[in-house]
Structures are given as structure tokens and as C-alpha cells.
PDB file of C-alpha atoms in Angstrom:
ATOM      1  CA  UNK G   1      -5.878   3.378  16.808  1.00 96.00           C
ATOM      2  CA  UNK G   2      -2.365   3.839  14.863  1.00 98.00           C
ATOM      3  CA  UNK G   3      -2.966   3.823  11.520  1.00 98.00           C
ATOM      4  CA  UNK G   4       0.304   3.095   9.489  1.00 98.00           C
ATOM      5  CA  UNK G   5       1.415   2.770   5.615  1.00 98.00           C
ATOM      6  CA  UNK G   6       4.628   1.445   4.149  1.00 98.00           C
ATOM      7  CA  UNK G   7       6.090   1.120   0.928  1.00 98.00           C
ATOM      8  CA  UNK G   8       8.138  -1.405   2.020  1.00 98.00           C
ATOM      9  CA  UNK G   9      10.771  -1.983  -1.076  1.00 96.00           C
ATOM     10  CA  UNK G  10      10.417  -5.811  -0.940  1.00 95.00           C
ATOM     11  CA  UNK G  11      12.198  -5.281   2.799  1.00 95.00           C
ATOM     12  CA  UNK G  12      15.393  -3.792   1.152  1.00 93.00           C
ATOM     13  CA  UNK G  13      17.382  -0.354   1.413  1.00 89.00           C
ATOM     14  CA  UNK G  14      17.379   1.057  -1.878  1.00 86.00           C
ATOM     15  CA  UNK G  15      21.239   1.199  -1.430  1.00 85.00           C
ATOM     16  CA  UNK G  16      21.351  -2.616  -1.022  1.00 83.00           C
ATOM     17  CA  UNK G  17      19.156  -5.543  -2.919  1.00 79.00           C
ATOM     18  CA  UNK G  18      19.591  -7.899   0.427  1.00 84.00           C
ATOM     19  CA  UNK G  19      16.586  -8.094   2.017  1.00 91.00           C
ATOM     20  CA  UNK G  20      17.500  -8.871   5.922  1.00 93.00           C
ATOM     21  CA  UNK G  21      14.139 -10.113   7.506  1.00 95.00           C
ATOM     22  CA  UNK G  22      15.477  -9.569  10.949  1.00 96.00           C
ATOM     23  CA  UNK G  23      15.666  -5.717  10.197  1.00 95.00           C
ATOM     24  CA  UNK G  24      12.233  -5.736   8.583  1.00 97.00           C
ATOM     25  CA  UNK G  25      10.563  -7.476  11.544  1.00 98.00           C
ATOM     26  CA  UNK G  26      12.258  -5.110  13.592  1.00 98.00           C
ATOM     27  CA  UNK G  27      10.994  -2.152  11.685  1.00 97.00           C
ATOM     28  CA  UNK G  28       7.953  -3.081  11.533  1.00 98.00           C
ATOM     29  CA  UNK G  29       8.041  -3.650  15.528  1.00 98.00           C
ATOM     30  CA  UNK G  30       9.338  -0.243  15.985  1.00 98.00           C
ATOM     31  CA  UNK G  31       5.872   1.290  14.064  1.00 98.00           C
ATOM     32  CA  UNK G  32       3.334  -0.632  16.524  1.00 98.00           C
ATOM     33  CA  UNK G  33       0.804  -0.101  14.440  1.00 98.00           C
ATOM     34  CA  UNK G  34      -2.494  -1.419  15.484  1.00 98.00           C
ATOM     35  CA  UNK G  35      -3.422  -1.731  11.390  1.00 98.00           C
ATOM     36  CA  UNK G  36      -0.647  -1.678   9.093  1.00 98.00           C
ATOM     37  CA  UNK G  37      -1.027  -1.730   5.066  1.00 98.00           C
ATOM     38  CA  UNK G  38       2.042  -2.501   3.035  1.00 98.00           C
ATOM     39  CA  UNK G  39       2.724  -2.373  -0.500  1.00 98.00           C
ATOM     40  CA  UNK G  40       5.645  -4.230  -2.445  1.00 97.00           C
ATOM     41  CA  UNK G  41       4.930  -6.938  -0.526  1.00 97.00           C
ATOM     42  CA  UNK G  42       6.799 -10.431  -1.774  1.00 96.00           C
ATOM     43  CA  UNK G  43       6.527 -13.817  -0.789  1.00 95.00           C
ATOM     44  CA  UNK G  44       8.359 -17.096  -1.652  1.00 94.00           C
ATOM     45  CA  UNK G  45      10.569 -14.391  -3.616  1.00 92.00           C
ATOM     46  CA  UNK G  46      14.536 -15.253  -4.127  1.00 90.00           C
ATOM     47  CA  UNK G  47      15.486 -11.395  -3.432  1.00 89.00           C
ATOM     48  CA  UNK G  48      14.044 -11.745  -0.153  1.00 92.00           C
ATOM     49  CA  UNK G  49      14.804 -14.973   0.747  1.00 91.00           C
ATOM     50  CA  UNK G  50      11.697 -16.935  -0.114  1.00 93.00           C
ATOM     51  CA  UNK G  51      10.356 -15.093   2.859  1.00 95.00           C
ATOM     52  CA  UNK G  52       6.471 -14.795   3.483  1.00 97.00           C
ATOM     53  CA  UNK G  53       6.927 -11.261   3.758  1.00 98.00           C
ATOM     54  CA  UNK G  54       3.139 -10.631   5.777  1.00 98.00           C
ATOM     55  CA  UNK G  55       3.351 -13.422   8.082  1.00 98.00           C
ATOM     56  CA  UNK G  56       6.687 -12.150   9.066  1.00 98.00           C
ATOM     57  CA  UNK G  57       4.960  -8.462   9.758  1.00 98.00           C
ATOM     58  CA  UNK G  58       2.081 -10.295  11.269  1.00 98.00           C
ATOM     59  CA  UNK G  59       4.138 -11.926  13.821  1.00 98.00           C
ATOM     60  CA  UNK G  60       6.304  -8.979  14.598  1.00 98.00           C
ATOM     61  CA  UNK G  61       3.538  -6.438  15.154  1.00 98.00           C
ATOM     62  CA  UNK G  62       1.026  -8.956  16.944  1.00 98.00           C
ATOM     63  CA  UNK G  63      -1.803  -9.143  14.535  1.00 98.00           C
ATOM     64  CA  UNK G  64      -4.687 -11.279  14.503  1.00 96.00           C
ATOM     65  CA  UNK G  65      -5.810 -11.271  11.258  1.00 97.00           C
ATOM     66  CA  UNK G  66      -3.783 -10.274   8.066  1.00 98.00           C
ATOM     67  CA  UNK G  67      -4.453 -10.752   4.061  1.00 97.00           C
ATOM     68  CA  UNK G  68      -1.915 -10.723   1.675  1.00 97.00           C
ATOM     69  CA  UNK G  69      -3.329 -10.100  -2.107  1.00 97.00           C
ATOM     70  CA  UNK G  70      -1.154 -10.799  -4.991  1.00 95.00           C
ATOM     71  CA  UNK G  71      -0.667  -8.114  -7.957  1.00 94.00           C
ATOM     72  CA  UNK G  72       2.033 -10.474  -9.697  1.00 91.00           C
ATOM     73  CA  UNK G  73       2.294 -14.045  -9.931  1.00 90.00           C
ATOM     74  CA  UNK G  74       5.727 -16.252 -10.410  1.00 88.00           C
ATOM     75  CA  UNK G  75       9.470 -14.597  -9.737  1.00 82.00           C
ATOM     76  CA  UNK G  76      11.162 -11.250 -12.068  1.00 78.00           C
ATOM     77  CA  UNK G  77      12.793 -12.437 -15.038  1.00 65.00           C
ATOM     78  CA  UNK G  78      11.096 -16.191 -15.261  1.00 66.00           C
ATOM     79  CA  UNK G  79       7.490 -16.230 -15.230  1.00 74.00           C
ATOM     80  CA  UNK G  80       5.822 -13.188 -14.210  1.00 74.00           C
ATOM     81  CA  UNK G  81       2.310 -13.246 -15.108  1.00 84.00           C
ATOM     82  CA  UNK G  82      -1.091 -10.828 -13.623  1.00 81.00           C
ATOM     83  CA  UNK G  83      -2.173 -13.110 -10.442  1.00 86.00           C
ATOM     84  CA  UNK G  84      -5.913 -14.278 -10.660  1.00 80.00           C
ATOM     85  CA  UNK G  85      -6.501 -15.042  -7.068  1.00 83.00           C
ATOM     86  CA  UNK G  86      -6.485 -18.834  -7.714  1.00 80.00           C
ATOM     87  CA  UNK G  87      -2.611 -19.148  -6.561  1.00 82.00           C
ATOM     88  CA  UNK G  88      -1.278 -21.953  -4.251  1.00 81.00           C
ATOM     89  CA  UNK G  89      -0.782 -20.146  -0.540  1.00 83.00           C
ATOM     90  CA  UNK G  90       2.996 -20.757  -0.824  1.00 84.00           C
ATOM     91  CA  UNK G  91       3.270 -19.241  -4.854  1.00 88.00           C
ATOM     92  CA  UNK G  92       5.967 -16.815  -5.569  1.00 90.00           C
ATOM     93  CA  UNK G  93       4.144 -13.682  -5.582  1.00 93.00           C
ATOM     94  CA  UNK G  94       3.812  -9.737  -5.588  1.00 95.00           C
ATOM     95  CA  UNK G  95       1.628  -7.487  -3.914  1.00 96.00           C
ATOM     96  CA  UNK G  96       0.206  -5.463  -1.325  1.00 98.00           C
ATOM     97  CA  UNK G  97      -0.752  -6.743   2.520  1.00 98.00           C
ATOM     98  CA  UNK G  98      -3.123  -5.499   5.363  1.00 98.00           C
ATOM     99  CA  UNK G  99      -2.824  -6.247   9.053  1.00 98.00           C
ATOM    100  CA  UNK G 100      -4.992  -5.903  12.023  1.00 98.00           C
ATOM    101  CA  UNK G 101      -3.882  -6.646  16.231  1.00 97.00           C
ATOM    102  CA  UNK G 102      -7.969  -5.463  16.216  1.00 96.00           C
ATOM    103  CA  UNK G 103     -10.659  -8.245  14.993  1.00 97.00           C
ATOM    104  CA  UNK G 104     -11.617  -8.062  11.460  1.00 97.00           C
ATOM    105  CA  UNK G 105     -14.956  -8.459  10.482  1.00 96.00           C
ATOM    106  CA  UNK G 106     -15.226  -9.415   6.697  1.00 97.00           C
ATOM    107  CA  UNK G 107     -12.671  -8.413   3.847  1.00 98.00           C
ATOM    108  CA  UNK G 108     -13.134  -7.181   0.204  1.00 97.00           C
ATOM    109  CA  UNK G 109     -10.449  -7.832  -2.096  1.00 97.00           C
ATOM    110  CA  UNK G 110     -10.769  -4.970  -5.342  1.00 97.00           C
ATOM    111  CA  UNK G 111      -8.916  -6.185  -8.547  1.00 96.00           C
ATOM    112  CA  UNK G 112      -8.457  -2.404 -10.607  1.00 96.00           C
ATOM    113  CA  UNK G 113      -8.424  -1.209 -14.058  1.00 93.00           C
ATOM    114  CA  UNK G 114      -5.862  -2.938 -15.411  1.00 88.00           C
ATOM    115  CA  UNK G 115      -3.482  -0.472 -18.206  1.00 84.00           C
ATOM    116  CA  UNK G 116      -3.018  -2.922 -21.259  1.00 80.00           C
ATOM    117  CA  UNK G 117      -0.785  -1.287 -23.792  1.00 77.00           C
ATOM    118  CA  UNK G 118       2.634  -0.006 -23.024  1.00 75.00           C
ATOM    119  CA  UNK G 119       2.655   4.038 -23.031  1.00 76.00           C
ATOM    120  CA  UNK G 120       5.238   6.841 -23.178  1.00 74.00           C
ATOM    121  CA  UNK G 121       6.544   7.953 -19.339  1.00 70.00           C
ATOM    122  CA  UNK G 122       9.316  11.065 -19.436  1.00 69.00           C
ATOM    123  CA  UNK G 123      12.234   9.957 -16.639  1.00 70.00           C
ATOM    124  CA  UNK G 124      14.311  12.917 -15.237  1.00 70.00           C
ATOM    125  CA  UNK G 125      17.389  10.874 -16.306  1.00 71.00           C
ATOM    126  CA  UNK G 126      16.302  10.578 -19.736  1.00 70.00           C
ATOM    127  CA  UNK G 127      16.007  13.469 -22.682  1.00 72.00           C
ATOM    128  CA  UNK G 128      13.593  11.114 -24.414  1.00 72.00           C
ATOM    129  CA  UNK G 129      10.277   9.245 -23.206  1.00 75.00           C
ATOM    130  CA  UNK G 130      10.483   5.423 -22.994  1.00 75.00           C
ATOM    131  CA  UNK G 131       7.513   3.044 -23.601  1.00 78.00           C
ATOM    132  CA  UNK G 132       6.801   1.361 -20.057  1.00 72.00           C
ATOM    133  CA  UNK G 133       4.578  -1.141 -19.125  1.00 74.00           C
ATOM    134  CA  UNK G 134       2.448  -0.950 -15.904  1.00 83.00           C
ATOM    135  CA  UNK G 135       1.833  -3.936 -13.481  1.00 87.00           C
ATOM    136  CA  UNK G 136      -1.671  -5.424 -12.324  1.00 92.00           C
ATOM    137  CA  UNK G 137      -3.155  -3.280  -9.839  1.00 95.00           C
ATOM    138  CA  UNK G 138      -5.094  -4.521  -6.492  1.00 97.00           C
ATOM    139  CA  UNK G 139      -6.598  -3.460  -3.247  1.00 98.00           C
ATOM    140  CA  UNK G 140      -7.788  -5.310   0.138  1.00 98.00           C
ATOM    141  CA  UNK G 141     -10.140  -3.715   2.600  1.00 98.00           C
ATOM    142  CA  UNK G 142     -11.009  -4.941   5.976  1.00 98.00           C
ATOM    143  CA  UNK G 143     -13.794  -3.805   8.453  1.00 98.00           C
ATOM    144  CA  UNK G 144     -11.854  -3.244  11.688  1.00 97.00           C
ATOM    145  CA  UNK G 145     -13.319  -3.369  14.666  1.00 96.00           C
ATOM    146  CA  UNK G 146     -12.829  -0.361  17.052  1.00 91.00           C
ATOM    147  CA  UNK G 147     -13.796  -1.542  20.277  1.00 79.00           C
ATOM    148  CA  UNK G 148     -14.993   1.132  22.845  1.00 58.00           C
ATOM    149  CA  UNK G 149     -17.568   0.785  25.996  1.00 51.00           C
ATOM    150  CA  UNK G 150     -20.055  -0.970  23.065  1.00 53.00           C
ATOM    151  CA  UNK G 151     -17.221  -3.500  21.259  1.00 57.00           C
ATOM    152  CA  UNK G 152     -19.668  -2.688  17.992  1.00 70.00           C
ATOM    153  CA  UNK G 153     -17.661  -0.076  16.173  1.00 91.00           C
ATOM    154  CA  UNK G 154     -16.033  -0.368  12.797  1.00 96.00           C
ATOM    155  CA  UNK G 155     -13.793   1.580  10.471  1.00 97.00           C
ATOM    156  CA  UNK G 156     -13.435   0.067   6.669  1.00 98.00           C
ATOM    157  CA  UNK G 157      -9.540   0.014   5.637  1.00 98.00           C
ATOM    158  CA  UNK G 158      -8.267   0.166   2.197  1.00 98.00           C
ATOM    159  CA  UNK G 159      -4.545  -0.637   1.169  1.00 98.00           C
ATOM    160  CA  UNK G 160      -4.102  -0.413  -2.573  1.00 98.00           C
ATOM    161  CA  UNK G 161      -0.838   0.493  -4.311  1.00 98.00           C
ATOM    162  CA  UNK G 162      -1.465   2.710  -7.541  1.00 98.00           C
ATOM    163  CA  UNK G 163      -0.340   2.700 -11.287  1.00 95.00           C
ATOM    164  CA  UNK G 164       3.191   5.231 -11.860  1.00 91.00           C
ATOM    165  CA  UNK G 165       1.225   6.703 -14.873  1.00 91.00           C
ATOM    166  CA  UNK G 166      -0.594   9.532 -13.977  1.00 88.00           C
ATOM    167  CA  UNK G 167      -3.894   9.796 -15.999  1.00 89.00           C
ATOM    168  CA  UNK G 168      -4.436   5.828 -15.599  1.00 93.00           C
ATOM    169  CA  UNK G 169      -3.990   6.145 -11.269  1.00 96.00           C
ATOM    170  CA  UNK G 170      -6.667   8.621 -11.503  1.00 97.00           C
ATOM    171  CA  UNK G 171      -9.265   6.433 -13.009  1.00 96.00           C
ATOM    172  CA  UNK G 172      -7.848   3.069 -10.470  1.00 97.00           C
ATOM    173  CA  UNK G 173      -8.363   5.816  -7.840  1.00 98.00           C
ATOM    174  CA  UNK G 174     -12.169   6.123  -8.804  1.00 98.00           C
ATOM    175  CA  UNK G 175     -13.241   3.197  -9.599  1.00 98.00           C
ATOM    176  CA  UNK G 176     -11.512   1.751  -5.926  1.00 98.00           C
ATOM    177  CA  UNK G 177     -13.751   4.784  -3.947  1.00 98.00           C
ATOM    178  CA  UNK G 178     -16.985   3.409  -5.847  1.00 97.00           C
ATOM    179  CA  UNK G 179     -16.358   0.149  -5.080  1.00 97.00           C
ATOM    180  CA  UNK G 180     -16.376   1.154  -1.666  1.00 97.00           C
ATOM    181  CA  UNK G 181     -19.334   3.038  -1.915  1.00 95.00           C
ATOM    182  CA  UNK G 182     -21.671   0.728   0.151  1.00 92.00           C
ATOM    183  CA  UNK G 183     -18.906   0.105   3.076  1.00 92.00           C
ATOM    184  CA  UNK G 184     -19.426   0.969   6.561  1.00 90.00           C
ATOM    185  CA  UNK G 185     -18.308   4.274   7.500  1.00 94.00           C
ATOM    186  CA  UNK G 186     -15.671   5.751   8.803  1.00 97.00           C
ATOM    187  CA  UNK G 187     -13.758   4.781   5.541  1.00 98.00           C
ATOM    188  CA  UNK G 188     -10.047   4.504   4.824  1.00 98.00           C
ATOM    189  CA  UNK G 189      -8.421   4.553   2.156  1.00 98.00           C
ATOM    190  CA  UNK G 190      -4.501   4.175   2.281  1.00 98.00           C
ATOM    191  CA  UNK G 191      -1.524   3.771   0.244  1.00 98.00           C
ATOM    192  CA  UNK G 192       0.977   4.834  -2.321  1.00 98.00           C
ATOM    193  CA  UNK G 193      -1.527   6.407  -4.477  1.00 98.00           C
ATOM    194  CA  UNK G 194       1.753   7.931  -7.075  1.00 97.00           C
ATOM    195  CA  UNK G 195       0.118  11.256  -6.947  1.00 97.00           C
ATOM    196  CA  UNK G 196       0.047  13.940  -4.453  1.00 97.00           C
ATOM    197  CA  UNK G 197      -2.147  15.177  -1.826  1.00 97.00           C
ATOM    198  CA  UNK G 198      -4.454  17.698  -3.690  1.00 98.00           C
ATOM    199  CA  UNK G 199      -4.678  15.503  -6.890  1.00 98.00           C
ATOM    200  CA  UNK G 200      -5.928  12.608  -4.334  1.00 98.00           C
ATOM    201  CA  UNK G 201      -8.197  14.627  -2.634  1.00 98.00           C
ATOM    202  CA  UNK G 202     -10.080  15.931  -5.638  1.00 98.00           C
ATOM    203  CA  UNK G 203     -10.068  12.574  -6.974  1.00 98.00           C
ATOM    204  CA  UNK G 204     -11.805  11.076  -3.933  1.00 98.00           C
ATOM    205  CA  UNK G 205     -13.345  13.650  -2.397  1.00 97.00           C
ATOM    206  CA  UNK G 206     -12.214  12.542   0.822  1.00 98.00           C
ATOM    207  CA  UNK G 207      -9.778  14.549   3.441  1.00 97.00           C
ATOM    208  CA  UNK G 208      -6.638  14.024   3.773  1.00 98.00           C
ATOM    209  CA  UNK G 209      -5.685  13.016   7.560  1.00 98.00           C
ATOM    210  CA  UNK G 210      -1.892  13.027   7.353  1.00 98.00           C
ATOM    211  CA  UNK G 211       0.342  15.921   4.677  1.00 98.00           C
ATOM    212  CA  UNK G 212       4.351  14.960   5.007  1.00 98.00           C
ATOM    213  CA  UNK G 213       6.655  14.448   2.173  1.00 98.00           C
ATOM    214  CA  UNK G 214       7.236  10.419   2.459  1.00 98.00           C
ATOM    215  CA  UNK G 215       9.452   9.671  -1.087  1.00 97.00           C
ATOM    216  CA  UNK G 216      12.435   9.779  -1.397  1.00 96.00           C
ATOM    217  CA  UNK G 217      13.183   8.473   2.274  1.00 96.00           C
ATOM    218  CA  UNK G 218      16.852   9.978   2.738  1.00 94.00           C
ATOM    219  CA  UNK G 219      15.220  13.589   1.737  1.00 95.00           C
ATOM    220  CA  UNK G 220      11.472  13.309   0.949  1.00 97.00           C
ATOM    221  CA  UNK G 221      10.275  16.148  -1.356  1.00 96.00           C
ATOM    222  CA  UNK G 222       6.737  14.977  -2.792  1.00 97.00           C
ATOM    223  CA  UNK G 223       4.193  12.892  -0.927  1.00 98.00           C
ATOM    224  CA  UNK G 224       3.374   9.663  -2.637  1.00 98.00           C
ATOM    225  CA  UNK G 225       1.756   7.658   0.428  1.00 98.00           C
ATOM    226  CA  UNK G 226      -1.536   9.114   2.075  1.00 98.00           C
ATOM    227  CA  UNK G 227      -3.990   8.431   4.227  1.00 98.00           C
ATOM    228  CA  UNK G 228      -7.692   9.511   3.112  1.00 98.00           C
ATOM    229  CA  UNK G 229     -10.885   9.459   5.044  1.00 98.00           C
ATOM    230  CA  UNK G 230     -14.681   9.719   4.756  1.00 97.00           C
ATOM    231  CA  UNK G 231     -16.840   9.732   7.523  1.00 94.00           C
ATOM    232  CA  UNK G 232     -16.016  10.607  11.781  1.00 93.00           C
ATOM    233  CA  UNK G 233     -12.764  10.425  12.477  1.00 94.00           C
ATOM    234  CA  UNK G 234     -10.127  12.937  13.602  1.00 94.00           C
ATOM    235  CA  UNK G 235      -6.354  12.553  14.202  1.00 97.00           C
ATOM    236  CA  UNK G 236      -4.344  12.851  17.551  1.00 97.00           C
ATOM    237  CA  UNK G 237      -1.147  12.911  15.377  1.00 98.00           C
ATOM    238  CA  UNK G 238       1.259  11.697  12.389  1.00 98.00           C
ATOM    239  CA  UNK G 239       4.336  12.076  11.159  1.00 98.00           C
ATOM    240  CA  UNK G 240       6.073  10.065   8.281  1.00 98.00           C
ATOM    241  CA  UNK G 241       9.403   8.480   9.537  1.00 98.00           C
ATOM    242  CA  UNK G 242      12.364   7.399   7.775  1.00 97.00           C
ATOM    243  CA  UNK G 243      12.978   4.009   8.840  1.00 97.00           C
ATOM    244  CA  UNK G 244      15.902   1.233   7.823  1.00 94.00           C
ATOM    245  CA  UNK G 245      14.347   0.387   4.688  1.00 96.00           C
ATOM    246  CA  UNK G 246      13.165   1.165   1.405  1.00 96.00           C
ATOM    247  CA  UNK G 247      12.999   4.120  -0.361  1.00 96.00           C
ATOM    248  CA  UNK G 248      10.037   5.739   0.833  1.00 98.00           C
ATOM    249  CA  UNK G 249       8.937   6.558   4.404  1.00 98.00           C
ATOM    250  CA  UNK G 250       6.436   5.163   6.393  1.00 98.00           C
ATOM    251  CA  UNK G 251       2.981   7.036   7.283  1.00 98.00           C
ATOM    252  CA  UNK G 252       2.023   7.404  10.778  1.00 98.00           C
ATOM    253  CA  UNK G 253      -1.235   8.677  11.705  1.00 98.00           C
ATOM    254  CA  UNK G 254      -2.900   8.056  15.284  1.00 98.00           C
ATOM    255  CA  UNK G 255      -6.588   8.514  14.910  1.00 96.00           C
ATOM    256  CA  UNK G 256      -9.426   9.183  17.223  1.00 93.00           C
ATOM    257  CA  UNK G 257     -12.667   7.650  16.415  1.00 83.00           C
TER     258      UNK G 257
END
């Protein structure tokens, strides 16, 4: 099973704020991932077209079942409110996406904790901090059937897409693993988690299945996106590849279950 995550940029180079959804069907293509878990994921957006973002990646890699979760509800710069899950199926929105060409058996959608008050980050092109305000934070998890000689095996997937501040990911981080604590096993948990691979790994206590610099794409020097598993699974391979858009780099890993 290829295992894949993508911080997707809203389907845009970082270099350019078109968003051609020819190119991102074809990138996704190119990954033939057999479950794929985006994040900066838009739909009905004007900087991408009013494109449907997932069911653009669903049709281009095959999949048979796909959930798009909103963070964000309305369009940047008009109204821009914390979605609550009650939006109309074609609502401008934000968020994060998980697809499946393999069956899924039930989903779980994980609203996190969310940061209220604006707080102090440190830039590297700034000499002073700025007061910053972090966006609603979700995740969706899927039990994916793995087929085999039985057809009854199933891995548990989580996509979530984690707060830039680094004490408040942390906590997110937590509470999403106990949330999780009665899924099936092998468990999953993917993403861009804003923290590296050690700091993920003690916060989880999980193992990390995949260790490649992913952000910046053009010349990746820290590891944002990871792949984190508890339970029997082992990897064939990975690799994170630069592909034709956004800023980070996608997160292959080909796992053996």
C-alpha cells in the first residue's frame, strides 16, 4: 500500500498564486498513491478557481472513497470564520482531505484544541516578534481496508494539519493520538505536524516510518510532514519528492502490512 502526504499549497507554486488544476491532477497522478492525505486543501476558493480541490485528486488518483473536512469556512479577506461541520457541500472552504482507491470502512472526523488568543511568534525576517493568530485545527481518519487472501484487514489513517506555534501543536498532537486510542490497529497518523521528527515521536510515542527533509521544496532542510505508526507494519520504501507545486514536498512511503 503507498502511503502518501502533501502539503499541497492550495495547488500553487510558491513562486506563482495561479493555481493550474491540470498540473495538480497531474501531480497527484504522478504519486499513485493508494491513500493520499492532503492539507491546504480549498474548495469553491477564487485563488484556485472555485475548484473542488479533493474531487479533483479523487478523480485523478482513482479513489473510491474520499472526505474533505473543513478548518475554515467562507473566502480570505471577506468572511473567514472556524467551520462547524454544518456547511453546504459546495461552501467556500479550507482544510485538509483523505483519499482511498482501497474501501473505507467508517471515518472519524477530530475537531482539535483550538488556540484562542493571538501570541508572540519570532520570524527569521523580523528582529522583533509579531502577535499571530492561529487557524482552527482538524483531522479525518479512515479505516482502510487492506485486502490480502482474507479481504478482513484494516489500517486506521489519520491526516491532520498542525498549529505553526510550537507549544500549542504539541498539545493538538496529544489530544489527536488519544482520540485515537480505541481505533483498530495498525494506526497512522500523517501530516504536517510543524515540528520535527524526534519532537513527534516523543509526543506520540509512535515510530516514525519515513525521515527526509520535505520543507522548503526547492532545498528541504527540516522535516515538517511525517508519517507515524503504531502497531504491525513495516516499510518497503519512501522518499519525499519535490513535485510542481507548493512549497513543501510530498511524503512517499510504501508499506508492508
Amino acid at each position: 500500500m503507498r502511503l502518501v502526504t502533501f502539503n499541497i499549497l492550495n495547488g500553487r507554486h510558491p513562486a506563482d498564486d495561479h493555481v493550474d488544476v491540470d498540473a495538480f491532477a497531474a501531480a497527484v497522478r504522478s504519486l499513485d498513491a493508494d491513500v493520499l492525505a492532503l492539507q491546504e486543501v480549498d474548495r469553491n476558493q477564487p485563488r484556485s478557481g472555485h475548484a473542488d480541490l479533493t474531487a479533483v485528486a479523487a478523480e485523478a488518483m482513482g479513489a473510491t472513497d474520499s472526505r474533505f473536512v473543513a478548518a475554515l469556512s467562507g473566502s480570505p479577506g471577506a468572511t473567514w470564520v472556524a467551520a462547524t461541520g454544518e456547511e453546504q457541500p459546495d461552501a467556500a472552504a479550507y482544510g485538509i482531505a483523505l483519499l482511498s482507491r482501497r474501501p473505507v470502512r467508517a471515518w472519524q472526523i477530530i475537531r482539535l484544541p483550538v488556540l484562542r488568543t493571538r501570541v508572540p511568534m519570532k520570524f527569521r525576517d523580523s528582529l522583533l516578534p509579531t502577535l499571530v493568530q492561529d487557524e482552527p485545527r482538524v483531522a479525518v481518519a479512515a479505516d482502510v481496508e487492506t485486502g490480502g487472501a482474507t479481504g478482513s484487514g484494516v489500517i486506521t489513517v489519520a491526516n491532520t494539519h498542525l498549529s505553526f506555534v510550537p507549544w500549542w501543536n504539541g498539545r493538538q498532537l496529544r489530544s489527536l493520538v488519544s482520540s485515537l486510542d480505541t481505533s483498530q490497529r495498525p494506526l497512522v497518523v500523517v501530516g504536517d505536524l510543524n515540528m520535527d521528527g524526534e519532537r513527534a515521536v516523543r509526543t506520540t510515542r509512535m515510530r516514525a516510518l519515513a525521515a527526509h527533509p520535505t520543507f522548503p521544496s526547492h532545498a528541504p532542510g527540516e522535516q515538517l510532514d511525517h508519517v507515524l505508526a503504531d502497531g504491525d507494519v513495516s516499510v518497503r520504501a519512501t522518499e519525499a519528492r519535490e513535485m510542481a507545486l507548493s512549497d513543501h514536498r510530498a511524503l512517499v512511503v510504501d508499506l508492508v502490512l
